[in-house]
Short mmCIF file of N, CA and C in Angstrom, two decimals:
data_model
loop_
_atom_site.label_atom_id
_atom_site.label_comp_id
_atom_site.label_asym_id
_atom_site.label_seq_id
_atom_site.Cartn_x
_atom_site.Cartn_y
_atom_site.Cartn_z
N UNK Q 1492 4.25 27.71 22.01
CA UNK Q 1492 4.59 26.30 22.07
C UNK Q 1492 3.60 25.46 21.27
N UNK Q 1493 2.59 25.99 21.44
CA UNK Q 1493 1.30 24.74 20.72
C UNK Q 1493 1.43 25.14 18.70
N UNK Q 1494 1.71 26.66 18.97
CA UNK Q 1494 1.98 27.12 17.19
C UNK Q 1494 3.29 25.80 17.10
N UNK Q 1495 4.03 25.95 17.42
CA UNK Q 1495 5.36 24.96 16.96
C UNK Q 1495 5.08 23.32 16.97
N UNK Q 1496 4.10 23.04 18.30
CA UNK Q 1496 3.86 21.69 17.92
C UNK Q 1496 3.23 21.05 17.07
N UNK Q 1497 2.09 22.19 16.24
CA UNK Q 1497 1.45 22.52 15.27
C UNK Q 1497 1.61 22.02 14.07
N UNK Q 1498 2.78 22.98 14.22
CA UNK Q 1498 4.21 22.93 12.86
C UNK Q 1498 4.29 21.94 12.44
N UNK Q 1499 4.89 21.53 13.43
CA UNK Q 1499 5.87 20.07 13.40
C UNK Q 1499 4.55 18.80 13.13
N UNK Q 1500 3.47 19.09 13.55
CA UNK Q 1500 2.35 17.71 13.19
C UNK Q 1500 1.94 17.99 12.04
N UNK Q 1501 2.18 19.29 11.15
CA UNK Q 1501 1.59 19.35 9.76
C UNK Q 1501 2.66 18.99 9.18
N UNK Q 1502 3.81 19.04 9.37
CA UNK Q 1502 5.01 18.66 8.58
C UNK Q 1502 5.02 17.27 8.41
N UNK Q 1503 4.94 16.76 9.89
CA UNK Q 1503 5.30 15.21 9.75
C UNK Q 1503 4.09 14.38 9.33
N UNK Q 1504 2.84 14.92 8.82
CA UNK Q 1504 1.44 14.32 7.93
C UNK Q 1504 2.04 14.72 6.97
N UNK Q 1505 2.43 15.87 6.52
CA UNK Q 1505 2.88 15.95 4.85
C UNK Q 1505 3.87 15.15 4.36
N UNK Q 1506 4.35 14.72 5.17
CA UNK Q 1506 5.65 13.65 4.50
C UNK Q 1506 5.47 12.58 5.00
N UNK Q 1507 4.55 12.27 6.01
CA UNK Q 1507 3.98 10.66 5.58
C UNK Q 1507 3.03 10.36 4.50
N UNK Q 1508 1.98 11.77 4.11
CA UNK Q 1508 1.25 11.43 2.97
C UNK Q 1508 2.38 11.36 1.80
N UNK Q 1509 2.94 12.00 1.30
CA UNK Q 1509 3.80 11.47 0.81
C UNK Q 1509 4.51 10.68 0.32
N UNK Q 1510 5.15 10.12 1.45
CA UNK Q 1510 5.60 8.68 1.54
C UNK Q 1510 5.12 7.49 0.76
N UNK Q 1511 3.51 7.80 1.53
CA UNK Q 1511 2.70 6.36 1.70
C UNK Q 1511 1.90 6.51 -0.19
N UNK Q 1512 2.17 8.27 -0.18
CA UNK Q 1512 1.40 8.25 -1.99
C UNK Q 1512 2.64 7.49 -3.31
N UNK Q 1513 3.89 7.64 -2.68
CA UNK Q 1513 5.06 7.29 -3.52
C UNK Q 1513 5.46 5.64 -3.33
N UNK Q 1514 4.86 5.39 -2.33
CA UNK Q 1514 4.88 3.61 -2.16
C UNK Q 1514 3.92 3.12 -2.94
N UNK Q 1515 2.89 3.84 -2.74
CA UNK Q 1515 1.58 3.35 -3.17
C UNK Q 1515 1.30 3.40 -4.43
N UNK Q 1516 2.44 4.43 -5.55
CA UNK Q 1516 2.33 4.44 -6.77
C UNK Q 1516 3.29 3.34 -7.30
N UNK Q 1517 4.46 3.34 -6.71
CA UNK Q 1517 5.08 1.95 -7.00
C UNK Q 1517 4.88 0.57 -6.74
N UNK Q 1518 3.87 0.34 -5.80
CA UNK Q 1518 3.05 -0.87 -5.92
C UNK Q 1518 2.27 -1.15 -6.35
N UNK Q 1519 1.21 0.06 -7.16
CA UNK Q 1519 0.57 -0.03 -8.57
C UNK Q 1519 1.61 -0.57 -9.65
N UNK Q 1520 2.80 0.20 -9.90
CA UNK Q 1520 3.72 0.28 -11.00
C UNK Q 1520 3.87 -1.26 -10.74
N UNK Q 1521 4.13 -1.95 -9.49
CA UNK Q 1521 5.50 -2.93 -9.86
C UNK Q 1521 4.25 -3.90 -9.62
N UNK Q 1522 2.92 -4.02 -9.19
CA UNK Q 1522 1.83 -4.81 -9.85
C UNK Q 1522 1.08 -4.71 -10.72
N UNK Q 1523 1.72 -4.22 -11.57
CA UNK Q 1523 0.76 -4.07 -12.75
C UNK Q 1523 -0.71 -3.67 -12.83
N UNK Q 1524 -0.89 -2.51 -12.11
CA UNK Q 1524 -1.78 -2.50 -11.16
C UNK Q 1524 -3.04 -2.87 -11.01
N UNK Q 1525 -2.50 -3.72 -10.40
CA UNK Q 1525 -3.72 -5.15 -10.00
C UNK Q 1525 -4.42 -5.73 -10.71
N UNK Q 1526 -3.56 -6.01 -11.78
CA UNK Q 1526 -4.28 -7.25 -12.57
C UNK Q 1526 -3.91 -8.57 -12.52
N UNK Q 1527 -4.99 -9.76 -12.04
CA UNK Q 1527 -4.75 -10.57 -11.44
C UNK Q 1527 -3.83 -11.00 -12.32
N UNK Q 1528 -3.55 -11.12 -13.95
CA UNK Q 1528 -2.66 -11.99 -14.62
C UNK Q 1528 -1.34 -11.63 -13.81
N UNK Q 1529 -0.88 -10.75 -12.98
CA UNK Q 1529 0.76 -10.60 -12.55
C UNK Q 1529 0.46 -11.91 -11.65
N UNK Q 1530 -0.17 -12.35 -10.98
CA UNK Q 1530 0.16 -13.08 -9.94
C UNK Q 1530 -0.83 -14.71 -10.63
N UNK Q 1531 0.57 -15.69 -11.03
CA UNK Q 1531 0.00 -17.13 -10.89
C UNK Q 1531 -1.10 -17.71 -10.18
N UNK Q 1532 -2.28 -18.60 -10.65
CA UNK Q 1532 -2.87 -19.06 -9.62
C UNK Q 1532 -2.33 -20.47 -10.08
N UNK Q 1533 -3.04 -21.16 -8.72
CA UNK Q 1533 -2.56 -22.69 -8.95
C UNK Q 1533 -3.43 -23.71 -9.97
N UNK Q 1534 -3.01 -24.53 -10.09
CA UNK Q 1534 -4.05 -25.13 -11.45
C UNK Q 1534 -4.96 -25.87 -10.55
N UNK Q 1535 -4.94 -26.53 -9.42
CA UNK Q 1535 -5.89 -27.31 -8.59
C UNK Q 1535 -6.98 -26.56 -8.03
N UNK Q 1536 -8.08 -27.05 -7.93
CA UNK Q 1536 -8.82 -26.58 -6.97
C UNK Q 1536 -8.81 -26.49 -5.73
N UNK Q 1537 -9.56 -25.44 -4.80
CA UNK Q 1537 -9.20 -25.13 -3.52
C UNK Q 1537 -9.94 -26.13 -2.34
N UNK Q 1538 -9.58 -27.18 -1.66
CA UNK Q 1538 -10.33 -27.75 -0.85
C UNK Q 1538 -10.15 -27.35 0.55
N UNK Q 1539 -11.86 -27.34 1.72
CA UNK Q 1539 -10.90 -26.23 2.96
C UNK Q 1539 -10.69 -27.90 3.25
N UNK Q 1540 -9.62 -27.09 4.59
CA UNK Q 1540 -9.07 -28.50 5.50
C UNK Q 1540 -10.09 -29.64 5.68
N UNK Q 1541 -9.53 -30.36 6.17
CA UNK Q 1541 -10.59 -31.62 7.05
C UNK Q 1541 -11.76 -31.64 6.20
N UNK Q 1542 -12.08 -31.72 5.06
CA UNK Q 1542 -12.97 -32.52 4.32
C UNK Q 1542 -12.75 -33.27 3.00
#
């Protein structure tokens, strides 16, 4: 029983690493990966609240 539950916890890490490596290459891909020019900044400066 513990060989099979075994199994089944190496299986289901291999296909979340997986997963999370094939998301993680397409959110490099579809950000250009991470260069700030993909993402606009605003032209104003940042003031915090209440001052």
């Amino acid at each position: 029983m513990l060989k099979l539950i075994n199994q089944a916890s190496t299986i289901i890490n291999t296909a979340g690493t997986a997963i999370l490596g094939i998301a993680g290459a397409g959110m490099d891909l579809g950000y250009k990966g991470g260069e700030l020019s993909a993402i606009p900044l605003p032209n104003i400066a940042y003031t915090a609240p209440g001052t």
